[in-house]
Short mmCIF file of C-alpha atoms in Angstrom, two decimals:
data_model
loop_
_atom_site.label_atom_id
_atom_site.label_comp_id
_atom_site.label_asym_id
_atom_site.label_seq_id
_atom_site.Cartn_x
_atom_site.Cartn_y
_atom_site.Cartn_z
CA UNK A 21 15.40 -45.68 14.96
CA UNK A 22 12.65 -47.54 13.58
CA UNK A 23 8.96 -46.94 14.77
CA UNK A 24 6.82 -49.96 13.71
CA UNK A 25 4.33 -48.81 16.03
CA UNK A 26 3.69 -46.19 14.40
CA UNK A 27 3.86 -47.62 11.57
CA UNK A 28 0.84 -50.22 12.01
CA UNK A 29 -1.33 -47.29 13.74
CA UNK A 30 -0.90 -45.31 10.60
CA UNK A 31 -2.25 -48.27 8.76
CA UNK A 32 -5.30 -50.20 10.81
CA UNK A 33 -5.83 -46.68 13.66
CA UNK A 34 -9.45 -48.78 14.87
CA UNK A 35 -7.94 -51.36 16.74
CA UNK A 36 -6.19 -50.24 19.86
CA UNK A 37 -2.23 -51.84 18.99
CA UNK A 38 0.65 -52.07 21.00
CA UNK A 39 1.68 -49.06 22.57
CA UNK A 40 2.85 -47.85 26.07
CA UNK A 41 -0.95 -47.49 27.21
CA UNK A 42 -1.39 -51.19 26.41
CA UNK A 43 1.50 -52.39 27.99
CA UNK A 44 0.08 -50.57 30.78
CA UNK A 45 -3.30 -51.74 30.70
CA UNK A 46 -2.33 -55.55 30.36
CA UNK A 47 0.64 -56.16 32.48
CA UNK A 48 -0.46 -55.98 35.84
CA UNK A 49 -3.33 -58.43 35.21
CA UNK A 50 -0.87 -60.73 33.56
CA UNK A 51 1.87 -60.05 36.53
CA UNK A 52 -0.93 -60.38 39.35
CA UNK A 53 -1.81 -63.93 37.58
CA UNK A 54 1.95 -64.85 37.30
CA UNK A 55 2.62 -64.31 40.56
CA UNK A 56 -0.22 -66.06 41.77
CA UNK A 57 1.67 -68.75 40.32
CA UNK A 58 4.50 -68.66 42.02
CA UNK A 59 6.74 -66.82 39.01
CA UNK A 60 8.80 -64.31 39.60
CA UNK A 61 8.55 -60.83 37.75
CA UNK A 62 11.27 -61.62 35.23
CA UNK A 63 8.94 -64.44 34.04
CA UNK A 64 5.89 -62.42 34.27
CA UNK A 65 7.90 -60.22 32.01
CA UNK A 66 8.90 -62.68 29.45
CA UNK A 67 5.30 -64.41 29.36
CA UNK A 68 3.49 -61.28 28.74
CA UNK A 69 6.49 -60.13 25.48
CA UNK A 70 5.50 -63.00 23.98
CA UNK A 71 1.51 -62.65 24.89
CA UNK A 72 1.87 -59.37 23.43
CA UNK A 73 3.80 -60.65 19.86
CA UNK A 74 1.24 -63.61 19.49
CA UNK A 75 -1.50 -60.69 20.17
CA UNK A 76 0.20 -58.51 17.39
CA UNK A 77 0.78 -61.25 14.85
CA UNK A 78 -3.26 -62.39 15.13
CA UNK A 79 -4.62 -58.85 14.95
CA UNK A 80 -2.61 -57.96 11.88
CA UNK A 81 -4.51 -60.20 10.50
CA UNK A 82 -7.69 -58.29 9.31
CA UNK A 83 -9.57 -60.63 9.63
CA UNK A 84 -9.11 -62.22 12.62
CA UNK A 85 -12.01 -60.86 15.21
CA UNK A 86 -11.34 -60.15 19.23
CA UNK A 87 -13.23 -62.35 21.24
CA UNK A 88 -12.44 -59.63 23.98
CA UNK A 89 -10.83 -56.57 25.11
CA UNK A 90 -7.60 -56.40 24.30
CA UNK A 91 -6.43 -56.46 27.61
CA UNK A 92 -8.65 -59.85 28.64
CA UNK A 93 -7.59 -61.18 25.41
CA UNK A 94 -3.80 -60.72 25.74
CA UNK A 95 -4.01 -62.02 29.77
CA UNK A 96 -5.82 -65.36 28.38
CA UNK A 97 -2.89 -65.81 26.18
CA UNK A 98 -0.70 -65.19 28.70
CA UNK A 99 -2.34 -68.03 31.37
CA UNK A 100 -2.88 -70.28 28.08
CA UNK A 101 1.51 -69.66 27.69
CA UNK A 102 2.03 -70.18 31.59
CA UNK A 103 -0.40 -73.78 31.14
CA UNK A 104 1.51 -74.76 28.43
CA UNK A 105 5.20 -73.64 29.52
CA UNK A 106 4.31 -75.62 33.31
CA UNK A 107 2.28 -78.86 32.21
CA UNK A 108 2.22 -80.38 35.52
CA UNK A 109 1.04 -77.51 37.29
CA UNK A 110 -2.08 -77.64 34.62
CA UNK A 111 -3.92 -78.38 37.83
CA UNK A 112 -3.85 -74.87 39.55
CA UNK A 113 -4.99 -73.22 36.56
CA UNK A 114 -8.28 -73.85 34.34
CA UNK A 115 -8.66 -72.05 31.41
CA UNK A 116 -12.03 -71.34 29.98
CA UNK A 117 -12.96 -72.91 26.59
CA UNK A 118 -11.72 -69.93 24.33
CA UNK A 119 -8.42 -69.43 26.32
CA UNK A 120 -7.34 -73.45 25.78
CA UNK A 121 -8.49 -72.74 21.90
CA UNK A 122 -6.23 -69.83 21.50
CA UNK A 123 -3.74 -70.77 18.45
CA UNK A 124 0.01 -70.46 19.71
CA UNK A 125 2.43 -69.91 16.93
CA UNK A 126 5.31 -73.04 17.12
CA UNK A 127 8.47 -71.82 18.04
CA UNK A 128 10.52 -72.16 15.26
CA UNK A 129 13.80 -71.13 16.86
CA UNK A 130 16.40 -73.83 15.94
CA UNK A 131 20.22 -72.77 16.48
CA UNK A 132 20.46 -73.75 13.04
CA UNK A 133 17.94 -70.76 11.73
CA UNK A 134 18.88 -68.14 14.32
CA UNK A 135 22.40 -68.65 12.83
CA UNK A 136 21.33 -68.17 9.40
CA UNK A 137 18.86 -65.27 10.79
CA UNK A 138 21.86 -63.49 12.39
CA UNK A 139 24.13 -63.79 9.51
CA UNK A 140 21.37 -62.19 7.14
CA UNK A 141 20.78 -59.44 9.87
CA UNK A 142 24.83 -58.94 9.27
CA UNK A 143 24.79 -58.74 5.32
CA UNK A 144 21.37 -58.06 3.87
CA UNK A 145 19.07 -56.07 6.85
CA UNK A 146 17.43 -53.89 4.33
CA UNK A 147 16.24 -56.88 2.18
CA UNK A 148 15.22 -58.18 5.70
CA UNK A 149 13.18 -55.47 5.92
CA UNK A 150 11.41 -55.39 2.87
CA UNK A 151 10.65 -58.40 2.87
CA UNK A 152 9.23 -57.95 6.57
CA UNK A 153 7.01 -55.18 5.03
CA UNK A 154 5.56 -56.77 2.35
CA UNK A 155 4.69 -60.31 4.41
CA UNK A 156 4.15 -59.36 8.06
CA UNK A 157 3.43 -55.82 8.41
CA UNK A 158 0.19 -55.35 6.25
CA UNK A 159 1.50 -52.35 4.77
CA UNK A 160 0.28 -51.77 0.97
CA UNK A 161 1.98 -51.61 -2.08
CA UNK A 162 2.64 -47.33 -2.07
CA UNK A 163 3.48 -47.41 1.60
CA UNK A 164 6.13 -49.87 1.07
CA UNK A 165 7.40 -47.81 -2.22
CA UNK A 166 7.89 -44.49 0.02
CA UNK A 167 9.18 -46.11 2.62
CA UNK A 168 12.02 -47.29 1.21
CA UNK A 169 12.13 -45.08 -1.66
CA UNK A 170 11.87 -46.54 -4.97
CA UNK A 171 10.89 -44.52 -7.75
CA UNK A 172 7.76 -46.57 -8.31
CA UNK A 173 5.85 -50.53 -7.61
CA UNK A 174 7.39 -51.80 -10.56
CA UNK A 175 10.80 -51.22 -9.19
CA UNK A 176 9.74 -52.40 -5.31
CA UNK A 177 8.16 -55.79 -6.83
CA UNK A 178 11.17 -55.63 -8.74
CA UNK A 179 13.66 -55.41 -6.07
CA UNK A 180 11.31 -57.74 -4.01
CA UNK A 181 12.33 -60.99 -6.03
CA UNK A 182 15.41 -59.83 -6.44
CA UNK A 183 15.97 -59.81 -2.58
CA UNK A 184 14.22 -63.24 -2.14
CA UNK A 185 17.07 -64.60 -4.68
CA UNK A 186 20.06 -63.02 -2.78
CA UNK A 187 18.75 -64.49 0.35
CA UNK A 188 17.95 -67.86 -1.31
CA UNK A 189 21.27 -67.84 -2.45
CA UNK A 190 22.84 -66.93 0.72
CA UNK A 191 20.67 -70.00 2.13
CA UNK A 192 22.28 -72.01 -0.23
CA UNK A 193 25.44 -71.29 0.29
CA UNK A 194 25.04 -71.48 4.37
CA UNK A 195 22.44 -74.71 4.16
CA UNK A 196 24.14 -77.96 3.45
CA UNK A 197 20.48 -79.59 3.75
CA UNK A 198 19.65 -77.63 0.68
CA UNK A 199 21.78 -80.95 -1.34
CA UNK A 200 18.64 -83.04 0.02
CA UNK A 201 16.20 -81.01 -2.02
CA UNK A 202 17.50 -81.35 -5.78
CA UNK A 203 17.03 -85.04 -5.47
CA UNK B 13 11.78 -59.45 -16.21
CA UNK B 14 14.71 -62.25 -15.87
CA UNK B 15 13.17 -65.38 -16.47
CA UNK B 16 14.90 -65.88 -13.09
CA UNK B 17 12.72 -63.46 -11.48
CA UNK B 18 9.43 -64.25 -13.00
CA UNK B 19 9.87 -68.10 -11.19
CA UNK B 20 10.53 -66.44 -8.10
CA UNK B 21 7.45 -64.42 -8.60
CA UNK B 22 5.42 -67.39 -9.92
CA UNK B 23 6.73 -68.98 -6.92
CA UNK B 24 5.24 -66.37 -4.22
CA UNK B 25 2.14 -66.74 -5.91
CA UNK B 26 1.62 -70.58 -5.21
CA UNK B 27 3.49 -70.06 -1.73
CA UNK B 28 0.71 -67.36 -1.25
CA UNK B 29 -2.13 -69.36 -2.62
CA UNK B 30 -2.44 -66.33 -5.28
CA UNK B 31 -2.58 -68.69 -8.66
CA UNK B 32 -5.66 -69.70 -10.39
CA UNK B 33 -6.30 -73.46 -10.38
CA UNK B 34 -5.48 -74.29 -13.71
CA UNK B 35 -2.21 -72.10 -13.22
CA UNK B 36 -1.02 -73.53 -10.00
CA UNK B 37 -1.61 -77.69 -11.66
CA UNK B 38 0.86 -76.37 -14.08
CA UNK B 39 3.17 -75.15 -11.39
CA UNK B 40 3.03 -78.44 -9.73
CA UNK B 41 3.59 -80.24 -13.00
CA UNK B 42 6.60 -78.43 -13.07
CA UNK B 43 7.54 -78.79 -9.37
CA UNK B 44 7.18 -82.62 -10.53
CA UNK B 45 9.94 -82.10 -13.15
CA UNK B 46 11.86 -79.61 -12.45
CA UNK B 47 14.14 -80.20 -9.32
CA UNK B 48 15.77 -76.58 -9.53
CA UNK B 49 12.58 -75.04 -9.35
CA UNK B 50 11.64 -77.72 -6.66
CA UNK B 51 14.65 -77.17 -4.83
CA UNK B 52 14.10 -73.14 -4.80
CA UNK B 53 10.20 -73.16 -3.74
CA UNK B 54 11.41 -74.82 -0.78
CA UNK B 55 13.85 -72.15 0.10
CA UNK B 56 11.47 -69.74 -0.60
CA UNK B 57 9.00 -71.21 1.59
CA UNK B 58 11.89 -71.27 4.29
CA UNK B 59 12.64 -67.64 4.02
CA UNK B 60 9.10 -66.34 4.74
CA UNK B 61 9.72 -68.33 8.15
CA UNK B 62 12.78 -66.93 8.55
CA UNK B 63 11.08 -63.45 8.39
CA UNK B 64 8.36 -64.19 10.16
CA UNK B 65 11.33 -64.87 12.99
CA UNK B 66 13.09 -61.48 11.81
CA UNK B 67 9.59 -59.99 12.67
CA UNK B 68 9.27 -61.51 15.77
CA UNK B 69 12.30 -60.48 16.88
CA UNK B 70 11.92 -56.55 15.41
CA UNK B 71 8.52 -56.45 17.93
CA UNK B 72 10.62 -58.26 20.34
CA UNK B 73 12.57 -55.32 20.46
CA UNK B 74 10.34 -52.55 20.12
CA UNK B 75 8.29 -54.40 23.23
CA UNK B 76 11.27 -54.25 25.36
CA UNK B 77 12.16 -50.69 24.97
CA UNK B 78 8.97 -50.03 25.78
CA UNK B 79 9.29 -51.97 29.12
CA UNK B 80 12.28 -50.35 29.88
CA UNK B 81 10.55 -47.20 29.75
CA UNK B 82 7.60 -48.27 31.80
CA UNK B 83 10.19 -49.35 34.45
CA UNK B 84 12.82 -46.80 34.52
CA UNK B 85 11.25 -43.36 34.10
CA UNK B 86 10.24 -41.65 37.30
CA UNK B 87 6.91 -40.75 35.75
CA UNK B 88 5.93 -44.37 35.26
CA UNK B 89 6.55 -45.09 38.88
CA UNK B 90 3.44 -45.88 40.31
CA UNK B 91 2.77 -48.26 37.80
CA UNK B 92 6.03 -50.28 37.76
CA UNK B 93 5.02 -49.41 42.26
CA UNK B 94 2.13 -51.71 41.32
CA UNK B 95 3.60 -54.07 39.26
CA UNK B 96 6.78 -54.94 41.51
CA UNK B 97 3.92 -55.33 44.66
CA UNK B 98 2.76 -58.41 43.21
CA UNK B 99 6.16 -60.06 44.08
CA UNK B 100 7.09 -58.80 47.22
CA UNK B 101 7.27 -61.52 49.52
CA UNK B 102 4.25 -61.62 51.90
CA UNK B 103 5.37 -61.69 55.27
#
């Protein structure tokens, strides 16, 4: 199975990532708050996963800077997700200045791309992953060789173009939108 | 290189901001003219989302086998104890 966590640790070990002692660390202040709120553990549950992927995606980001512990910081995201997922209930909560300015991701999640995302999960994973590596995962240029075993950079840049053409041609094929664009 | 290739890579380069200034005028010039090459730096651009989403969905994943963890092994059971307290009704 793959480790990713491990994977990031090896890269970036100063910053305390997501691990078990995180997730237990973080979640009871985010459950505590959710059920404050009236939510039930299932949605304290899915509020903090996504807390904790909007806290991985900004500290993989070197240099993005932690206004606060980890912990703190991951629970303002969390009450910042609740404010946002329950507008009229804005009232019960008020978020301090840095919690209201934390930058959540859009949710790009149209049937129409998780489609095409499952369908390239079906035929061309490994590209997936590359890919994955070299825009989202911060690894470097020799960790992504080993990893996946090419016998040197030329040959991952190599194969990295070559995999963005097989999946542009797969969107292609699946994307009838794509007719709009050669105008 | 295929001269294939070498757009896609001059292509990542202006998706990732990487070209000089006088390099990336004469890739819009050619974004301009070319509707191929316009055409294919959109898809481009739409497959970094579409990995981005892969990604999310990869630490999706590795989040919730952590959970499970956290919430099924007898070891962890004072903290999923202190977790689940937070919901119990109050009576």
């Amino acid at each position: 199975m793959e480790m990713p966590v491990m994977t990031i640790e090896q890269t970036r070990p100063a910053r305390q990532e997501l691990s078990e002692t995180l997730y237990k660390n973080a979640f009871p202040a985010v459950a505590r708050f959710i059920s404050k709120m009236g939510g039930s553990f299932n949605e304290a549950k899915d509020i903090f996963h996504d807390a904790l992927v909007i806290y991985w995606e900004k500290t993989a980001d070197p240099e993005f800077v932690l206004p606060r512990s980890a912990e703190a910081y991951i629970l303002g995201i969390a009450r910042h997700l609740w404010v946002k997922k329950f507008r009229q209930d804005t009232m019960k909560v008020s978020l301090e200045s840095w919690e209201r300015d934390i930058a959540v991701p859009p949710d790009d999640e149209t049937p129409d791309t998780l489609k095409l995302l499952g369908f390239l999960e079906n035929t061309g994973r490994r590209c997936m992953d590359l890919l994955r590596a070299f825009y989202y995962q911060n690894l470097s240029m020799t960790a992504i060789t080993g990893r996946f075993g090419y016998g040197s950079e030329r040959s991952t840049t190599v194969q990295k173009y070559k995999c963005i053409e097989k999946i542009r041609e797969t969107i292609k094929q699946k994307s009838a939108r794509y007719e709009d664009f050669l105008e | 290189m295929r001269t294939s290739l070498n757009d896609i890579r001059e292509t990542e380069r202006y998706l990732g901001n990487e070209l000089p200034p006088e390099d990336k005028l004469v890739f819009e010039a050619r974004l301009l003219t070319e509707p191929t090459l316009r055409a294919n730096t959109f898809v481009q651009y739409r497959i970094r989302a579409l990995i981005r989403l892969y990604h999310r969905k990869k630490m999706k994943d590795s989040i919730e086998s952590i959970h499970q963890r956290m919430f099924n092994d007898p070891a962890e059971k004072t903290f999923a104890l202190q977790v689940h307290q937070y919901f119990k009704p109050t009576t």
